Coordinates of C-alpha atoms in Angstrom, one line a residue:
X1 CA -56.8 -58.8 19.0
X2 CA -59.9 -59.3 21.2
X3 CA -62.9 -61.0 19.7
X4 CA -66.5 -60.3 21.2
X5 CA -69.6 -61.6 19.6
X6 CA -73.2 -60.3 20.4
X7 CA -76.7 -60.7 18.9
X8 CA -78.5 -57.8 17.4
X9 CA -82.3 -57.2 18.3
X10 CA -83.4 -59.3 15.2
X11 CA -81.0 -62.2 16.1
X12 CA -78.4 -61.5 13.6
X13 CA -74.7 -61.8 14.9
X14 CA -72.3 -59.0 15.3
X15 CA -68.6 -59.4 16.1
X16 CA -66.2 -56.7 17.5
X17 CA -62.6 -57.0 16.6
X18 CA -60.7 -54.8 19.1
X19 CA -57.0 -53.8 19.2
X20 CA -57.3 -53.3 23.0
X21 CA -57.8 -56.1 25.4
X22 CA -59.7 -54.0 27.9
X23 CA -62.4 -53.0 25.4
X24 CA -65.9 -53.7 26.9
X25 CA -68.6 -54.5 24.3
X26 CA -71.8 -55.0 26.5
X27 CA -74.0 -52.4 24.9
X28 CA -77.4 -54.0 23.8
X29 CA -79.0 -53.4 20.4
X30 CA -82.0 -51.1 21.6
X31 CA -83.9 -51.0 18.3
X32 CA -87.0 -52.9 17.4
X33 CA -86.3 -54.7 14.2
X34 CA -88.5 -57.1 12.1
X35 CA -87.2 -60.7 11.7
X36 CA -84.6 -61.0 8.9
X37 CA -85.8 -62.2 5.5
X38 CA -85.6 -65.8 4.4
X39 CA -82.9 -67.0 2.1
X40 CA -83.0 -66.0 -1.5
X41 CA -83.7 -68.5 -4.4
X42 CA -80.9 -69.9 -6.6
X43 CA -82.0 -70.7 -10.2
X44 CA -79.6 -72.8 -12.3
X45 CA -78.9 -71.6 -15.7
X46 CA -78.4 -74.8 -17.9
X47 CA -77.0 -72.6 -20.9
X48 CA -74.1 -71.4 -18.8
X49 CA -73.8 -74.0 -16.1
X50 CA -74.2 -71.1 -13.4
X51 CA -76.3 -70.3 -10.5
X52 CA -78.2 -67.1 -10.3
X53 CA -79.5 -65.6 -7.0
X54 CA -83.0 -64.1 -6.8
X55 CA -83.2 -61.8 -3.8
X56 CA -86.2 -59.6 -4.1
X57 CA -86.0 -58.4 -0.6
X58 CA -82.9 -56.4 -1.5
X59 CA -84.9 -53.9 -3.5
X60 CA -85.8 -52.3 -0.1
X61 CA -82.1 -52.2 1.2
X62 CA -80.8 -48.7 2.5
X63 CA -79.5 -46.6 -0.5
X64 CA -77.2 -43.6 -0.1
X65 CA -78.7 -42.3 3.1
X66 CA -77.4 -38.8 4.4
X67 CA -74.3 -38.9 6.6
X68 CA -76.3 -38.3 9.8
X69 CA -78.3 -41.5 9.0
X70 CA -75.6 -43.9 8.1
X71 CA -76.3 -47.4 9.7
X72 CA -72.7 -48.2 9.9
X73 CA -71.8 -45.4 12.2
X74 CA -71.6 -46.1 16.0
X75 CA -74.7 -45.7 18.2
X76 CA -74.5 -42.4 20.1
X77 CA -77.4 -41.3 22.3
X78 CA -80.6 -41.9 20.7
X79 CA -79.1 -42.4 17.2
X80 CA -79.2 -46.2 17.0
X81 CA -77.4 -47.9 14.2
X82 CA -76.2 -51.4 13.3
X83 CA -73.4 -51.2 15.7
X84 CA -74.6 -50.7 19.4
X85 CA -71.2 -49.5 20.8
X86 CA -70.4 -45.7 20.9
X87 CA -66.9 -46.5 19.2
X88 CA -65.3 -49.6 17.5
X89 CA -62.2 -50.6 15.7
X90 CA -63.3 -53.3 13.2
X91 CA -66.8 -54.8 13.2
X92 CA -68.4 -57.6 11.2
X93 CA -72.0 -58.3 11.2
X94 CA -74.5 -60.4 9.3
X95 CA -76.0 -58.2 6.4
X96 CA -79.6 -57.1 7.1
X97 CA -80.3 -57.5 3.4
X98 CA -78.4 -60.7 2.5
X99 CA -78.1 -62.3 -1.0
X100 CA -77.4 -65.6 0.8
X101 CA -78.4 -66.7 4.4
X102 CA -79.0 -69.7 6.6
X103 CA -82.6 -68.9 7.1
X104 CA -83.8 -71.6 4.7
X105 CA -87.6 -72.2 4.2
X106 CA -88.2 -73.5 0.8
X107 CA -87.1 -77.0 -0.5
X108 CA -85.3 -77.8 -3.6
X109 CA -87.5 -77.9 -6.9
X110 CA -87.6 -76.8 -10.5
X111 CA -89.1 -74.2 -12.9
X112 CA -88.5 -76.5 -15.9
X113 CA -86.8 -79.8 -16.3
X114 CA -83.8 -77.8 -17.2
X115 CA -83.9 -75.1 -14.5
X116 CA -83.7 -76.5 -10.9
X117 CA -83.9 -74.2 -7.9
X118 CA -82.8 -74.3 -4.4
X119 CA -82.5 -72.0 -1.5
X120 CA -79.8 -69.5 -1.2
X121 CA -77.9 -71.1 1.6
X122 CA -74.9 -69.2 2.8
X123 CA -74.1 -66.1 4.5
X124 CA -73.4 -62.5 3.7
X125 CA -71.6 -60.2 6.2
X126 CA -70.7 -56.6 6.4
X127 CA -67.0 -55.6 7.6
X128 CA -66.7 -51.9 9.0
X129 CA -63.1 -51.1 8.8
X130 CA -63.3 -48.0 11.0
X131 CA -65.9 -45.9 13.0
X132 CA -64.8 -42.9 11.2
X133 CA -67.5 -42.1 8.6
X134 CA -65.2 -39.8 6.6
X135 CA -62.3 -42.1 6.4
X136 CA -61.3 -44.5 3.6
X137 CA -59.2 -47.8 3.6
X138 CA -56.2 -45.8 2.3
X139 CA -56.3 -43.5 5.4
X140 CA -56.0 -46.4 7.9
X141 CA -52.9 -47.0 9.8
X142 CA -51.0 -50.3 9.1
X143 CA -52.1 -51.6 12.5
X144 CA -55.8 -51.3 11.4
X145 CA -55.0 -53.1 8.2
X146 CA -53.6 -55.9 10.1
X147 CA -56.8 -56.0 12.4
X148 CA -58.9 -56.0 9.2
X149 CA -56.8 -58.9 7.8
X150 CA -57.2 -60.8 11.0
X151 CA -60.9 -60.4 11.0
X152 CA -61.0 -61.6 7.4
X153 CA -59.1 -64.7 8.4
X154 CA -61.3 -65.4 11.4
X155 CA -64.5 -65.1 9.2
X156 CA -63.0 -67.2 6.3
X157 CA -62.3 -70.0 8.8
X158 CA -65.7 -69.9 10.6
X159 CA -67.8 -69.5 7.3
X160 CA -65.9 -72.1 5.6
X161 CA -66.9 -74.6 8.3
X162 CA -70.8 -73.9 7.8
X163 CA -72.8 -76.8 6.2
X164 CA -73.1 -76.3 2.5
X165 CA -70.6 -73.4 2.0
X166 CA -68.0 -74.0 -0.7
X167 CA -66.4 -70.7 -1.1
X168 CA -65.7 -67.5 1.0
X169 CA -65.1 -64.2 -1.0
X170 CA -64.1 -61.1 0.9
X171 CA -64.2 -57.9 -1.1
X172 CA -64.5 -54.0 -0.9
X173 CA -66.5 -51.9 -3.2
X174 CA -65.6 -48.2 -3.2
X175 CA -67.3 -45.3 -5.1
X176 CA -70.8 -44.6 -6.3
X177 CA -69.4 -45.3 -9.9
X178 CA -68.9 -48.9 -8.6
X179 CA -72.3 -49.0 -7.2
X180 CA -72.0 -48.6 -3.4
X181 CA -75.1 -47.9 -1.5
X182 CA -73.3 -46.7 1.8
X183 CA -70.4 -44.3 1.9
X184 CA -69.0 -45.4 5.3
X185 CA -65.7 -47.4 4.6
X186 CA -66.7 -51.0 4.6
X187 CA -66.4 -54.3 2.8
X188 CA -68.4 -57.5 2.5
X189 CA -68.0 -61.3 2.8
X190 CA -70.0 -63.8 0.9
X191 CA -70.0 -67.5 1.8
X192 CA -71.3 -69.3 -1.3
X193 CA -73.0 -72.6 -1.6
X194 CA -71.1 -73.3 -4.7
X195 CA -67.8 -72.6 -6.3
X196 CA -68.1 -69.2 -8.3
X197 CA -67.7 -69.2 -12.1
X198 CA -64.7 -66.9 -11.9
X199 CA -62.8 -69.3 -9.5
X200 CA -64.0 -72.3 -11.7
X201 CA -62.3 -70.9 -14.6
X202 CA -59.2 -70.0 -12.7
X203 CA -59.0 -73.6 -11.3
X204 CA -59.4 -75.2 -14.7
X205 CA -56.6 -73.3 -16.2
X206 CA -54.5 -74.1 -13.0
X207 CA -55.4 -77.7 -13.4
X208 CA -54.4 -77.9 -17.0
X209 CA -51.0 -76.2 -16.1
X210 CA -50.4 -78.7 -13.2
X211 CA -51.1 -81.6 -15.4
X212 CA -48.7 -80.3 -18.1
X213 CA -46.0 -79.0 -15.8
X214 CA -46.5 -79.9 -12.3
X215 CA -46.3 -76.3 -11.2
X216 CA -48.7 -74.0 -9.7
X217 CA -50.0 -71.7 -12.4
X218 CA -50.3 -68.5 -10.4
X219 CA -46.8 -69.1 -8.6
X220 CA -45.3 -69.5 -12.1
X221 CA -47.0 -66.4 -13.6
X222 CA -46.0 -64.4 -10.5
X223 CA -42.3 -65.5 -10.8
X224 CA -42.4 -64.4 -14.6
X225 CA -43.9 -61.0 -13.7
X226 CA -41.2 -60.5 -11.1
X227 CA -38.4 -61.6 -13.4
X228 CA -39.7 -59.1 -16.1
X229 CA -40.3 -56.3 -13.7
X230 CA -41.9 -54.2 -16.5
X231 CA -45.3 -54.3 -15.0
X232 CA -44.3 -54.6 -11.3
X233 CA -45.7 -51.6 -9.3
X234 CA -44.3 -52.3 -5.8
X235 CA -43.0 -55.1 -3.7
X236 CA -41.4 -56.0 -0.4
X237 CA -39.9 -59.1 1.2
X238 CA -43.5 -61.0 1.3
X239 CA -45.8 -59.4 -1.4
X240 CA -45.6 -58.3 -5.0
X241 CA -48.1 -56.0 -6.7
X242 CA -48.1 -56.1 -10.4
X243 CA -50.3 -55.2 -13.3
X244 CA -51.1 -58.6 -15.1
X245 CA -50.0 -58.7 -18.7
X246 CA -53.6 -59.3 -19.8
X247 CA -55.3 -56.9 -17.6
X248 CA -58.9 -56.4 -18.4
X249 CA -59.5 -53.1 -16.6
X250 CA -57.9 -49.7 -17.3
X251 CA -56.1 -49.9 -13.8
X252 CA -55.8 -53.4 -12.4
X253 CA -53.3 -54.7 -9.9
X254 CA -52.7 -58.1 -8.5
X255 CA -51.2 -58.2 -4.9
X256 CA -49.9 -61.7 -4.1
X257 CA -47.8 -63.3 -1.5
X258 CA -44.6 -64.7 -2.8
X259 CA -45.3 -68.0 -0.8
X260 CA -48.1 -70.3 -2.2
X261 CA -51.0 -70.2 0.3
X262 CA -54.6 -71.0 -0.3
X263 CA -56.4 -68.3 1.7
X264 CA -56.0 -65.5 4.2
X265 CA -56.0 -67.8 7.3
X266 CA -52.8 -69.4 6.0
X267 CA -50.9 -66.3 6.0
X268 CA -48.1 -66.0 8.5
X269 CA -47.7 -63.2 11.0
X270 CA -44.9 -61.6 9.0
X271 CA -46.9 -61.8 5.9
X272 CA -49.9 -60.3 7.6
X273 CA -47.8 -57.5 9.0
X274 CA -46.1 -56.8 5.5
X275 CA -49.3 -56.6 3.6
X276 CA -50.6 -53.3 5.1
X277 CA -47.7 -51.0 4.2
X278 CA -47.7 -52.2 0.6
X279 CA -51.5 -52.2 0.1
X280 CA -51.8 -48.7 1.6
X281 CA -49.2 -47.3 -0.7
X282 CA -50.9 -48.9 -3.7
X283 CA -54.3 -47.4 -2.7
X284 CA -52.8 -44.0 -2.3
X285 CA -51.2 -44.4 -5.8
X286 CA -54.7 -45.2 -7.3
X287 CA -56.0 -41.9 -5.6
X288 CA -53.1 -40.0 -7.0
X289 CA -53.5 -41.0 -10.6
X290 CA -56.1 -38.4 -11.2
X291 CA -55.8 -36.6 -7.8
X292 CA -59.2 -37.7 -6.8
X293 CA -60.8 -40.6 -4.9
X294 CA -60.5 -43.7 -7.2
X295 CA -63.6 -45.9 -7.4
X296 CA -62.4 -49.6 -7.2
X297 CA -63.2 -53.2 -6.4
X298 CA -60.7 -54.9 -4.2
X299 CA -61.4 -58.7 -4.3
X300 CA -59.7 -61.5 -2.5
X301 CA -59.3 -64.8 -4.6
X302 CA -59.2 -67.6 -2.0
X303 CA -59.2 -71.3 -2.8
X304 CA -62.4 -73.0 -2.2
X305 CA -62.9 -74.5 1.2
X306 CA -63.4 -78.2 0.3
X307 CA -62.0 -78.9 -3.2
X308 CA -58.9 -78.1 -5.3
X309 CA -57.1 -76.2 -2.6
X310 CA -53.8 -77.4 -3.9
X311 CA -54.4 -75.5 -7.1
X312 CA -55.1 -72.2 -5.6
X313 CA -52.7 -69.2 -4.8
X314 CA -54.3 -66.4 -2.6
X315 CA -54.2 -63.0 -4.3
X316 CA -56.0 -59.8 -4.2
X317 CA -57.2 -58.1 -7.4
X318 CA -57.7 -54.4 -7.1
X319 CA -59.1 -52.8 -10.1
X320 CA -60.9 -49.7 -11.2
X321 CA -63.4 -48.7 -14.0
X322 CA -61.9 -45.0 -14.2
X323 CA -59.7 -44.7 -17.5
X324 CA -59.2 -40.9 -17.3
X325 CA -60.1 -38.1 -15.0
X326 CA -63.4 -37.6 -16.7
X327 CA -64.0 -41.1 -18.4
X328 CA -65.3 -44.4 -17.0
X329 CA -65.0 -47.8 -18.5
X330 CA -68.4 -49.1 -19.2
X331 CA -69.0 -52.8 -19.8
X332 CA -70.7 -52.4 -23.1
X333 CA -71.6 -54.8 -25.8
X334 CA -68.3 -57.0 -26.1
X335 CA -67.7 -57.2 -22.4
X336 CA -71.3 -57.6 -21.1
X337 CA -72.6 -59.6 -24.0
X338 CA -69.8 -61.8 -24.9
X339 CA -67.4 -61.6 -21.9
X340 CA -64.6 -60.3 -24.3
X341 CA -62.9 -57.2 -22.5
X342 CA -61.3 -54.6 -24.6
X343 CA -58.7 -52.4 -22.5
X344 CA -58.2 -48.8 -23.4
X345 CA -54.9 -48.6 -21.5
X346 CA -51.9 -51.0 -22.1
X347 CA -50.9 -52.8 -18.9
X348 CA -47.3 -51.5 -19.2
X349 CA -48.5 -48.0 -19.3
X350 CA -50.8 -48.5 -16.4
X351 CA -47.9 -49.9 -14.5
X352 CA -45.6 -46.9 -15.4
X353 CA -48.5 -44.4 -14.4
X354 CA -48.9 -46.1 -11.0
X355 CA -45.2 -46.2 -10.4
X356 CA -45.0 -42.4 -11.0
X357 CA -48.2 -41.5 -9.0

């Protein structure tokens, strides 16, 4: 894989990850762009012990443009996009409308004695999986999945070394039902200046398990699911895809390596190669459930970059809000108000349907 970094017209970084060593990426960004916005503001919620980002500049971000105005397509002729080259394999660049960034201007302060504020230090990046606007991740060849995985490993390492970054989160949103604002197949990477609430909860449970048994909680759960087999959807020599026994979403699958590793950079060549065929098969099963493109969120759970790494176990959580061909799972009162999920499909039935898809 060849890695080439350039600067866009407004100073943001863009990186080409090419599968050919002879790829030339010397095309300049010919646009005239305003300076990137300053960092957002983080406000601490003392009632939940969580940080909330206030990023008002994101109100003006691009929203579902027509196909001929997609900013993630390659630049061709006078049609200039975020990617200056006329073609590409995988591209990563700083988000033009970031929730977090290194462009910090304000100093820490407080709104009330209970609500401190600080700049939204961090970084948000866009990952374009292919130059083909009409493709999907499920349509990519295994070699391209390996390139994407190598790009995520690169970015996880680089972003994790930035001052103030505590966690790196790689994910893909797919489908307008999920809330995507661009149809081009792409994902995102968030470098947070704190450990996220979801990860803190997972680590707390893992810590209690380790203190009680000496084992790694996720590894022990994975072993139990493999021994049962009832909720396993697919597996190979390195990875297992299973529906968790307490799945929150109608269709939810964890994809985990059998070896305990903290993050994507720690995966071996064999594990990286083996991921693509299994994951592509899983995505096609999702689309085959109702013979239509399945809206989903695909979220890599990695260990924090500085603390509790020994408690983590890398895994990907793939889930959809679609519960039937014509029905979506909305997060209503119990889920949104109290955080208590009510699943309409049993995990065992979901695994059965996915195996048959």
